XYZ file of C-alpha atoms in Angstrom:
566
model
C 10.208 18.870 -26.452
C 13.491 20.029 -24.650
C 16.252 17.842 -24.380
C 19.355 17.859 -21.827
C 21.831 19.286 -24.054
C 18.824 22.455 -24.060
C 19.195 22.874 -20.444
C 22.768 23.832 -20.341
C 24.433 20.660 -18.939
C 28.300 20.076 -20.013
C 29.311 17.012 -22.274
C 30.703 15.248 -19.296
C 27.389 14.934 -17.538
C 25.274 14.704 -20.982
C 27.585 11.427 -21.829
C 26.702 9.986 -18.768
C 23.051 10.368 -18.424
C 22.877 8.975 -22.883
C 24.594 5.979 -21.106
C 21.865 5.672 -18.790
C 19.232 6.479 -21.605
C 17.591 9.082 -20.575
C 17.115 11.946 -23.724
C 14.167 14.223 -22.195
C 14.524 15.871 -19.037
C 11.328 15.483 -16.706
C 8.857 18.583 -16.121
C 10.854 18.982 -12.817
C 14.432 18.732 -14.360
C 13.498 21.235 -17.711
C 12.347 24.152 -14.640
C 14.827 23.428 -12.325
C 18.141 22.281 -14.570
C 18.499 25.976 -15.684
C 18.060 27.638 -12.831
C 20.679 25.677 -10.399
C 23.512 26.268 -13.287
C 22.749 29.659 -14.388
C 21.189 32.006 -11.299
C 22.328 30.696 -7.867
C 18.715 31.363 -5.878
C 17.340 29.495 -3.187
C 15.044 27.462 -4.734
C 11.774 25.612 -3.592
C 10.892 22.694 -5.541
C 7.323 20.769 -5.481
C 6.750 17.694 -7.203
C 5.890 14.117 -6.399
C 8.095 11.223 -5.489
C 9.250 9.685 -8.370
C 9.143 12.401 -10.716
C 13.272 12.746 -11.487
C 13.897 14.997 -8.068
C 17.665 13.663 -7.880
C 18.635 14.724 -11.334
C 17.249 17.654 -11.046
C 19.399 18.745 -8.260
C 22.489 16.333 -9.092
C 22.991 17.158 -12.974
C 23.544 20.763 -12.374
C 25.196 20.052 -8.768
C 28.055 18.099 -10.077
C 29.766 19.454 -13.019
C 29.875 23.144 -10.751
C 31.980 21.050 -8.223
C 35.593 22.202 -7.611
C 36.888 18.962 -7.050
C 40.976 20.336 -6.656
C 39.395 21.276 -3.073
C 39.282 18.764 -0.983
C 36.071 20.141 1.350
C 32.796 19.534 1.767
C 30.834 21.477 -1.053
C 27.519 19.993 -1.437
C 25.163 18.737 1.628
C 22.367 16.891 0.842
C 19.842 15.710 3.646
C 17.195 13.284 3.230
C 14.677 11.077 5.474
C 15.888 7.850 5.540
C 18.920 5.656 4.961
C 17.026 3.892 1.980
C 16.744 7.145 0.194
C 20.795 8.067 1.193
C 21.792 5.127 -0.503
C 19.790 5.434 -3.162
C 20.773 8.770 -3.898
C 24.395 8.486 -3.781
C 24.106 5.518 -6.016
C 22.134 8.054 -8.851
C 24.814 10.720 -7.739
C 27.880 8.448 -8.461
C 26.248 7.218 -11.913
C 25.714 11.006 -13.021
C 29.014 11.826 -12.047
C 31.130 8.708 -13.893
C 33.457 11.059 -15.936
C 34.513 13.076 -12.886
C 36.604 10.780 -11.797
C 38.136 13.019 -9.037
C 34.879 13.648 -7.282
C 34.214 12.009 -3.996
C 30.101 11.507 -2.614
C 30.151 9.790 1.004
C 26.509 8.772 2.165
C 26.707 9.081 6.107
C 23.387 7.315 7.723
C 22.743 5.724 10.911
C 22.211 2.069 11.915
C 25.638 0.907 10.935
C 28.906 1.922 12.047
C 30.415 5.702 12.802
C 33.705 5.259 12.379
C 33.676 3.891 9.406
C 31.980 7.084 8.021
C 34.334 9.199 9.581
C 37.190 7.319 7.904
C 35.767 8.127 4.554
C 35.502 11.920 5.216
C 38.565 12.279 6.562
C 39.653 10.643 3.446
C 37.824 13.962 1.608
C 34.162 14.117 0.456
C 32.973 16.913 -1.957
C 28.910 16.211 -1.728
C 27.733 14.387 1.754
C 24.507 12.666 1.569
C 23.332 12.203 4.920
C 20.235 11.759 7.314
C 19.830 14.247 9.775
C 20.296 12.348 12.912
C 23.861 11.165 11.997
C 24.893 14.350 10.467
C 24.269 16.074 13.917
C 26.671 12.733 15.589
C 29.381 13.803 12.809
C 29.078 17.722 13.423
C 28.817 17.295 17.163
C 32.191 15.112 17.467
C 34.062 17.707 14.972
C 33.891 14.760 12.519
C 32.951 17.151 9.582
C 33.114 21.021 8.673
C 30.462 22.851 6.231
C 31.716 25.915 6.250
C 32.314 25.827 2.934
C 29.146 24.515 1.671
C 27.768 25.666 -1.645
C 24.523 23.887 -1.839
C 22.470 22.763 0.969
C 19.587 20.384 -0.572
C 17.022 19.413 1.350
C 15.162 16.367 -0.049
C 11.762 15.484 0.677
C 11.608 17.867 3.031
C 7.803 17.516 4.319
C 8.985 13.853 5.758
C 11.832 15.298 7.599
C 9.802 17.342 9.467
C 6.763 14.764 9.386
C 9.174 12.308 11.258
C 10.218 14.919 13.560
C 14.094 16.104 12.446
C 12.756 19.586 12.447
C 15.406 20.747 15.139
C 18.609 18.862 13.435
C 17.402 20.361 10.205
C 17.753 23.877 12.501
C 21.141 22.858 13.571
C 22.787 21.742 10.430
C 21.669 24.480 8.879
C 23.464 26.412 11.571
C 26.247 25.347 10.521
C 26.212 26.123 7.177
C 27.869 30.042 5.705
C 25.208 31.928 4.887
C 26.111 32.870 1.352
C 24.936 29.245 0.520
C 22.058 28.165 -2.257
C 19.334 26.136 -0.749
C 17.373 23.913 -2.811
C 14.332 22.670 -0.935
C 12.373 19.342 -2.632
C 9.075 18.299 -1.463
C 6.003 16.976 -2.559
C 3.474 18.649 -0.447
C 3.902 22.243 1.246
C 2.447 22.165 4.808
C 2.599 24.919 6.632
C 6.445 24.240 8.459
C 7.667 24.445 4.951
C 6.164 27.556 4.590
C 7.647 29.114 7.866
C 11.607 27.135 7.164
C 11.805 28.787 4.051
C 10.694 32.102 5.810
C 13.487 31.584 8.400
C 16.043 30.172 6.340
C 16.308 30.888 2.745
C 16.524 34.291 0.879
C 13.605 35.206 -1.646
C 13.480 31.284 -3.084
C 12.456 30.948 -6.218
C 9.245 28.227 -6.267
C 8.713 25.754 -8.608
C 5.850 23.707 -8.959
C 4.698 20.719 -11.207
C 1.325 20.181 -10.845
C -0.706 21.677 -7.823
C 0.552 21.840 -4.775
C -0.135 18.954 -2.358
C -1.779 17.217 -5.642
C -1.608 13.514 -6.045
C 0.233 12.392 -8.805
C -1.089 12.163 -12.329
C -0.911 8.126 -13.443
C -2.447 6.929 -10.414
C -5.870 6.013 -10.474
C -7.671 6.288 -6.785
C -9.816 3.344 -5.872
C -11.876 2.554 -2.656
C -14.018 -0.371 -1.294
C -16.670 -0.125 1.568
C -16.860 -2.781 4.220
C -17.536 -3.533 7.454
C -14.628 -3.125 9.585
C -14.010 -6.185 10.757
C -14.299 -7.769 7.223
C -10.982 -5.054 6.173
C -8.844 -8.804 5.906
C -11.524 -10.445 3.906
C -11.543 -7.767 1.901
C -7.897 -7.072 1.640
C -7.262 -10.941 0.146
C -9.797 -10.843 -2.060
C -8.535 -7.442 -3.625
C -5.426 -9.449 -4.291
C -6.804 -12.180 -5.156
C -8.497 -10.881 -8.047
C -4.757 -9.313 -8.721
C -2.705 -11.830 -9.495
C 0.515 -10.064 -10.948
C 0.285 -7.367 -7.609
C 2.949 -6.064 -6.803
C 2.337 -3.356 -3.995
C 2.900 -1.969 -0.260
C -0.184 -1.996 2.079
C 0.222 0.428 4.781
C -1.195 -0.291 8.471
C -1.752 2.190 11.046
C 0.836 0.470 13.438
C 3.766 -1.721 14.303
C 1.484 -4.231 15.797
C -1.058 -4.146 12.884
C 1.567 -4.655 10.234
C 2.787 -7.553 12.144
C -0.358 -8.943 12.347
C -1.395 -8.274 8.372
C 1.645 -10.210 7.701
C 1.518 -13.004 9.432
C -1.936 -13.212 8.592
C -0.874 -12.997 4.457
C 2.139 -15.350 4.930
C -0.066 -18.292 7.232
C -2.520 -17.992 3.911
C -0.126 -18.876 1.389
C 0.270 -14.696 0.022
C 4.191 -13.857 -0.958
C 4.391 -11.219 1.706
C 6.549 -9.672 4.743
C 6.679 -6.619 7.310
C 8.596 -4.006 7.510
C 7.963 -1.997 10.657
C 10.210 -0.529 13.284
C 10.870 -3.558 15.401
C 13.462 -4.992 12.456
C 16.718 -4.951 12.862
C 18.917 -2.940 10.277
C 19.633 -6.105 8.696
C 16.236 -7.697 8.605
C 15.564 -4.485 7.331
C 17.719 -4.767 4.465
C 17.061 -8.360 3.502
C 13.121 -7.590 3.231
C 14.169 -4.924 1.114
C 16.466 -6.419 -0.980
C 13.534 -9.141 -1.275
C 10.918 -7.085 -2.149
C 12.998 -4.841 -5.038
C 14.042 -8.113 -6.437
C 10.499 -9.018 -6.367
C 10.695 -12.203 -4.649
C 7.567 -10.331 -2.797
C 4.914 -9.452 -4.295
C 3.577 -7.433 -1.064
C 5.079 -5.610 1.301
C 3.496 -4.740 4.403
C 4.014 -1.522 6.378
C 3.619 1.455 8.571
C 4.663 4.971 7.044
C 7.541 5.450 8.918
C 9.419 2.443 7.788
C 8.232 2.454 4.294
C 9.818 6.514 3.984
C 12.656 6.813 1.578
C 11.523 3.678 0.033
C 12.723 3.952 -3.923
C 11.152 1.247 -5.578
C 10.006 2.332 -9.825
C 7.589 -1.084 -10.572
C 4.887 -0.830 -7.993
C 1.328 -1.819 -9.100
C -0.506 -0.846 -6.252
C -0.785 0.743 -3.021
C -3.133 -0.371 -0.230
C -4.644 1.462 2.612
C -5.553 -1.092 4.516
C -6.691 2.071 6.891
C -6.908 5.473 5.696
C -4.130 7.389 7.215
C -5.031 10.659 9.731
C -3.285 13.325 7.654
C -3.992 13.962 3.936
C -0.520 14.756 2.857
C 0.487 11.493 4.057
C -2.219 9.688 1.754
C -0.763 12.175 -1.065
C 2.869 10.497 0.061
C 1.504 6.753 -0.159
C -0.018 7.081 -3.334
C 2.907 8.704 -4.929
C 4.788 5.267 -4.730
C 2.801 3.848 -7.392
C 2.305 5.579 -10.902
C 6.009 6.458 -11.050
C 8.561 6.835 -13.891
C 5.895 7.146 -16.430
C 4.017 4.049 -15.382
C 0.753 3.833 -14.378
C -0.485 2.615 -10.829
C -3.611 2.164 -8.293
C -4.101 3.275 -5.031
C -6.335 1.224 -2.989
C -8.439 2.258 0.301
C -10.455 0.310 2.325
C -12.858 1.859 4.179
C -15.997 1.722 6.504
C -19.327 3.270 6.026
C -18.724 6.036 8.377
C -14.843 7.332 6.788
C -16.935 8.340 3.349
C -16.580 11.839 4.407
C -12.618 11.227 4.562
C -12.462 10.494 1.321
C -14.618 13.637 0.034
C -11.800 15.670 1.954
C -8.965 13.759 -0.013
C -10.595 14.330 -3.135
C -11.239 18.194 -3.078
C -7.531 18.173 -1.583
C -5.615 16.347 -3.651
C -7.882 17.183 -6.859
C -8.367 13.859 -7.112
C -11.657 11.545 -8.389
C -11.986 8.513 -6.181
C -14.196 5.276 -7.824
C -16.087 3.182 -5.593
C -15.289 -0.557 -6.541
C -16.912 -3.760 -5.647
C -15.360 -6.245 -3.346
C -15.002 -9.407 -6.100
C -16.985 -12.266 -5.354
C -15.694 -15.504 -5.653
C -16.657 -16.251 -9.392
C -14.973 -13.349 -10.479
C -12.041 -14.469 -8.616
C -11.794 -17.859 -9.612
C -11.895 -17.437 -13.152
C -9.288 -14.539 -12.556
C -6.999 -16.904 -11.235
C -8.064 -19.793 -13.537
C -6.728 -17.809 -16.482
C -4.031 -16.168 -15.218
C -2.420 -19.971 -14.404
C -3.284 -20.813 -18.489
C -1.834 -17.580 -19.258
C 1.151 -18.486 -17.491
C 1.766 -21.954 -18.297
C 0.670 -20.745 -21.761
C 4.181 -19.150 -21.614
C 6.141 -21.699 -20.215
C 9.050 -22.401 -22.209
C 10.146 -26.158 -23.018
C 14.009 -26.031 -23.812
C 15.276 -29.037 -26.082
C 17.567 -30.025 -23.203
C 14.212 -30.025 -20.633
C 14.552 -33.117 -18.341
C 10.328 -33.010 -18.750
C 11.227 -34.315 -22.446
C 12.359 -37.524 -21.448
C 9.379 -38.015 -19.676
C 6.985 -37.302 -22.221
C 6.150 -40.450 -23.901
C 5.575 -42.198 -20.171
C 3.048 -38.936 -20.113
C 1.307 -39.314 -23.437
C 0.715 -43.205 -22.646
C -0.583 -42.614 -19.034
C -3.039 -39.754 -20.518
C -4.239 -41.698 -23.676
C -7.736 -43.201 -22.181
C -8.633 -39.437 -20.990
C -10.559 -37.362 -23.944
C -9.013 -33.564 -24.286
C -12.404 -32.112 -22.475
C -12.306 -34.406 -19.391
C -8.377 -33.699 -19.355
C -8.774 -29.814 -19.409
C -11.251 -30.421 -16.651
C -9.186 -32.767 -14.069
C -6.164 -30.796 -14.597
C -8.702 -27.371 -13.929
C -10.032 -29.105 -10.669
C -6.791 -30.689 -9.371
C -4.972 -26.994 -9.626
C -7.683 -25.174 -8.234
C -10.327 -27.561 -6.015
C -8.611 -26.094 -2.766
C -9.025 -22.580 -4.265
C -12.641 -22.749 -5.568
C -14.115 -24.418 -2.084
C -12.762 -21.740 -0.130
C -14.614 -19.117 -2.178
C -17.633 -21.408 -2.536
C -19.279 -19.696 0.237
C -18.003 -16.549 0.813
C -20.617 -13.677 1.232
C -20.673 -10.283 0.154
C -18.477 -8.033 2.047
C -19.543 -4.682 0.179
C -21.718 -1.707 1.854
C -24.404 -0.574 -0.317
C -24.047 3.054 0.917
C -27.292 3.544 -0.908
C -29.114 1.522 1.402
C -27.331 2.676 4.556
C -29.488 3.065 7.449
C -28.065 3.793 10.490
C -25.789 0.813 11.142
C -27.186 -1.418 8.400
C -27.233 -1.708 5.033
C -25.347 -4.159 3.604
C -26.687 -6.797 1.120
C -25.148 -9.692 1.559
C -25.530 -13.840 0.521
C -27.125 -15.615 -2.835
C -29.441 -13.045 -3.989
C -28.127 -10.296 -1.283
C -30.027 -9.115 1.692
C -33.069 -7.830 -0.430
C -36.552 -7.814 0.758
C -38.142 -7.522 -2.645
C -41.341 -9.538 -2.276
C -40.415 -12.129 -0.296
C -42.110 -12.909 3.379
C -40.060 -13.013 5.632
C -39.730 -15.436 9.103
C -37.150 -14.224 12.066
C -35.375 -16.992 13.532
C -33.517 -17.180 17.069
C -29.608 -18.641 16.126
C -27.872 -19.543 19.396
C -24.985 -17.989 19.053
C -23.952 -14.111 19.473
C -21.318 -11.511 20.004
C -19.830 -13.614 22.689
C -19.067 -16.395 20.072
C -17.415 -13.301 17.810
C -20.227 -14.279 15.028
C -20.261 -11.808 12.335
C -23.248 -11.055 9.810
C -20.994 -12.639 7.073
C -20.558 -16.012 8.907
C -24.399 -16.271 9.467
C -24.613 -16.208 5.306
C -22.081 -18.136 5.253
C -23.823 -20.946 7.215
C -27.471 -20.261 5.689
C -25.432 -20.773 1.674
C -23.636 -23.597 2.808
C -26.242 -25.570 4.061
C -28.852 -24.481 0.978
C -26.842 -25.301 -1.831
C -28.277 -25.142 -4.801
C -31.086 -22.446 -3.391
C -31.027 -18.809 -3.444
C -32.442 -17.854 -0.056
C -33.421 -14.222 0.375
C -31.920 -12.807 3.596
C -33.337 -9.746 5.660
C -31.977 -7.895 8.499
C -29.764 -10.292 10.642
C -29.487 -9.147 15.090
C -26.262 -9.801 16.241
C -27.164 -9.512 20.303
C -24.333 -10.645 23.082
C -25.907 -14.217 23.426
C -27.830 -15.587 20.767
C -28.800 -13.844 17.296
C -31.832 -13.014 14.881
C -31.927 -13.354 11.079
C -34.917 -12.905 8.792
C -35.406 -15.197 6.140
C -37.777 -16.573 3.340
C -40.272 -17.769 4.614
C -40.965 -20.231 2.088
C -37.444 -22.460 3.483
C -38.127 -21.816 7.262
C -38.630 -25.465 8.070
C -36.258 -26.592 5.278
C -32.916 -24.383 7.150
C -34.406 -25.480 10.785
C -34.050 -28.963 9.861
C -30.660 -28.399 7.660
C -29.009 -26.252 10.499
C -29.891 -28.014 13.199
C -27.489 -30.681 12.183
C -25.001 -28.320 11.761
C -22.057 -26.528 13.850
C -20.778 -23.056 13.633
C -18.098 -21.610 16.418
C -17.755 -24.785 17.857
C -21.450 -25.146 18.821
C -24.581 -27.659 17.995
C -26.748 -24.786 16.111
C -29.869 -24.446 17.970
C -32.228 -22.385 15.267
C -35.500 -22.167 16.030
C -39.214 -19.538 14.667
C -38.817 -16.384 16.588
C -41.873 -14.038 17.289
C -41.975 -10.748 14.523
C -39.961 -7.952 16.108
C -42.783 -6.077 17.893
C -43.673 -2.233 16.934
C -43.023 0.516 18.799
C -41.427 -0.990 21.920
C -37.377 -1.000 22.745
C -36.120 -4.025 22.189
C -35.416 -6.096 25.056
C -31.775 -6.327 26.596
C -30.479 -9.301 25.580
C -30.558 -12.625 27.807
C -33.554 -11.092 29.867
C -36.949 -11.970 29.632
C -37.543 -15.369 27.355
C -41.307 -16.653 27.224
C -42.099 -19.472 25.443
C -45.599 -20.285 23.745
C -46.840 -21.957 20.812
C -43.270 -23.350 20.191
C -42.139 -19.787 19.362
C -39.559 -17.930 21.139
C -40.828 -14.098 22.189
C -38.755 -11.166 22.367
């Protein structure tokens, strides 16, 4: 296995980086190391997020820095002010025994002339985002004519988020004789065509395939209904206690809404969307990489440049439009080593989506199970014993002094009924909400059409069973879903497993087929009962007649034989 002092580095660089602990240079840092120090070509670089891109541009950046000139030698551009910061802050820890070298970050939301102070001041390497290193170059706040380097880092998300013509004019500005590393972690076509315009026979460098996912992730999905995504969602982290992950949305408003949704339930979440504030920005951030939350909600253009090592997951709540940006996403987990999960939830009809990712990014997905509410109770019951199981009780503990009050209030209970009042009082409120809950998952096997899903005790299996069709009230208007009709059949049949059958959902009123042998038993039960804020009116329906269309719904109701006709 190489090491750093292999690649060529000086001692000054080598201390710093055994200070930090690092010994082995990464897959990208062996290839590229060498080549920065030793050759001078323009260099394309492809490897995932997370995978040691700064030092593999910064250790052999710095020590070739002339740092008795006083200009700007090294620019390096990147996304996002997140990622500036981030990367200075590497830069400046690489670079701790040059003590005459001077790295300015230079990033919008916060105030110019407070960056132009600091490069007037000198800067040898700039780290900047494009839009306020075209504000600098445009009021004459900073020259680059004497550039060496000219990085550009993650590259695919400059363009992505649209700084492909201050890229152009930056560049512009640059001499010509310069070396121009280019880092990205996919290679769509514009990266093809900017290193056609604007580098000289680059040298390319690839770990892994190109526009492959990266290695320790593993790729999950779950099938549901669409409008059970939510239900879904808290039961994925629900049965994931220690999470720790970003779930992406689609928009601003949809990440608001996910969040609010998460916080109102009791989950340790916030957004983090475009709407924020540079310093509600920064305090959800500084939040979330403390990991006082444990999810962080958000759309792909706020989360870019995010640099956070830890992540356990990352959830799709919807599948994004463009591959590479799925690649991107699930790149933020499995880093540094560490292994991670990527999470997608989809519907029956995006299956084909995820046969695209897979023969793009040469990635296997598995289908999972959305966890039903035993699995997640005990998952949660344990997790709390594991935890308090490593609780620890300091001598000087005010919970000492109360211990003899404890041991003399708990004396008439026996150990078994103890372990099971303390259970029930910690998780009552827990295991009633799950008592219920249906079966979100798709059973693509059984997919017809629009159907398919087995759901409630026993799932939505014919088998044997005979089956009566019942008239339910209540419809589409009432925003009923299959799920809640289980949900009112289990609740009111505890202690029964009733086989379900295909369930109607028309505008006014509904049909579900169901055992035959408990017809009377739920008319009787549900008639007492309310769902939407209605009486429940449930009543015997005629069999769905063969070969005929069905009826629009609210036209057309005979009665005869106390049976409702359709």
């Amino acid at each position: 296995m190489q090491t750093f002092k292999e690649t060529g580095l000086p001692e000054e660089i080598l201390s710093a980086i055994g200070e930090l602990g690092y010994e082995t240079p990464t897959p990208i840092q062996s290839k590229t190391i060498p080549e920065i120090l030793n050759y001078g070509n323009d260099l394309i670089a492809l490897a995932q997020t997370g995978t040691g891109k700064t030092g593999a541009f910064g250790l052999p950046v710095i020590p070739q820095i002339k740092t008795e000139e006083k200009n700007v030698q090294a620019l390096i551009l990147c996304p996002t002010r997140e990622l500036c910061l981030q990367i200075t802050k590497d830069l400046q820890k690489y670079a701790k025994n040059y003590r005459d070298l001077f790295i300015t970050p230079v990033y919008g939301g916060t105030e110019i002339r407070t960056q132009i102070k600091a490069l007037k001041r000198g800067s040898h390497i700039v780290v900047g985002t494009p839009g306020r290193m075209n504000d600098l170059i445009n009021r004459k706040a900073i020259q680059l004519g004497d550039v060496r380097w000219l990085i550009l880092d993650e590259a695919d998300e400059m363009l992505n988020m649209g700084f492909k013509d201050d890229l152009e004019s930056i560049m512009a500005q640059t001499p010509e004789w310069r070396q121009t590393l280019l880092f990205s972690a996919t290679m769509p076509p514009e990266i093809a065509r900017m290193s056609k315009n604007y580098m000289q026979e680059p040298v390319e460098i690839s770990v892994g395939t190109k526009n492959q996912g990266a290695e320790n992730v593993e790729h999950h999905y779950y099938m549901v209904q669409a409008h059970d995504r939510y239900r879904a969602l808290k039961r994925i982290v629900d049965v994931t206690p220690d999470v720790y992950g970003i779930i992406f949305c689609r928009t601003r408003q949809e990440t608001k809404d996910i969040a609010d949704k998460l916080m109102a339930d009791g989950y340790n979440a916030d957004a983090l969307h475009g709407d924020l504030s540079q310093a509600q920005r920064d305090l959800v951030m500084h939040r979330f990489r403390k990991k006082h939350l444990q999810l962080l909600v958000a759309t792909d253009v706020a989360a870019r440049g995010i640099d956070v090592n830890d992540l356990t997951h990352v959830i799709n709540y919807n599948l994004p439009d463009d591959i590479e940006v799925y690649i991107h996403r699930s790149g933020r987990t499995g880093r540094a080593g560490k292994e991670g999960i990527a999470v997608t939830i989809i519907h029956s009809r995006e299956m084909h989506r995820i046969k695209a990712i897979e023969k793009i990014a040469k990635k296997s997905f598995e289908r999972k199970m959305v966890p039903k509410a035993d699995e997640i109770c005990e998952k949660q019951l344990f997790h709390f014993l594991d935890r308090v199981g490593k609780t620890e009780l300091e001598e000087s503990s005010p919970v000492n002094a109360l211990l003899p009050a404890l041991y003399e209030k708990l004396e008439s209970i026996d150990k078994e009924q103890l372990i099971k009042q303390f259970v029930a009082a910690e998780f009552n409120r827990f295991m009633e909400y799950y008592q219920n809950a249906p079966d979100l998952n798709i059973y693509k096997e059984e997919r017809g059409g629009k159907g398919g899903r087995r759901e409630g005790r026993g799932g939505r299996d014919r088998g044997n069973a005979s089956f009566s069709r019942l008239f339910l009230n209540i419809g589409k208007t009432d925003k009923l879903t299959s799920g809640e009709v289980i949900g009112l059949i289990n609740s009111n049949m505890r202690g029964t497993t009733v086989k379900i059958g295909k369930i109607e959902l028309l505008r006014n009123f509904s049909f579900v087929e169901v055992d035959k042998e408990y017809e009377q038993e739920l008319i009787t039960k549900l008639n007492k009962a309310k769902l939407k804020g209605k009486k429940v009116s449930l009543e015997v329906a005629s069999p769905k007649p063969s070969g005929r269309k069905r009826d629009r719904d609210g036209g057309g109701r005979r009665h005869g034989g106390g049976r409702r006709q359709y």
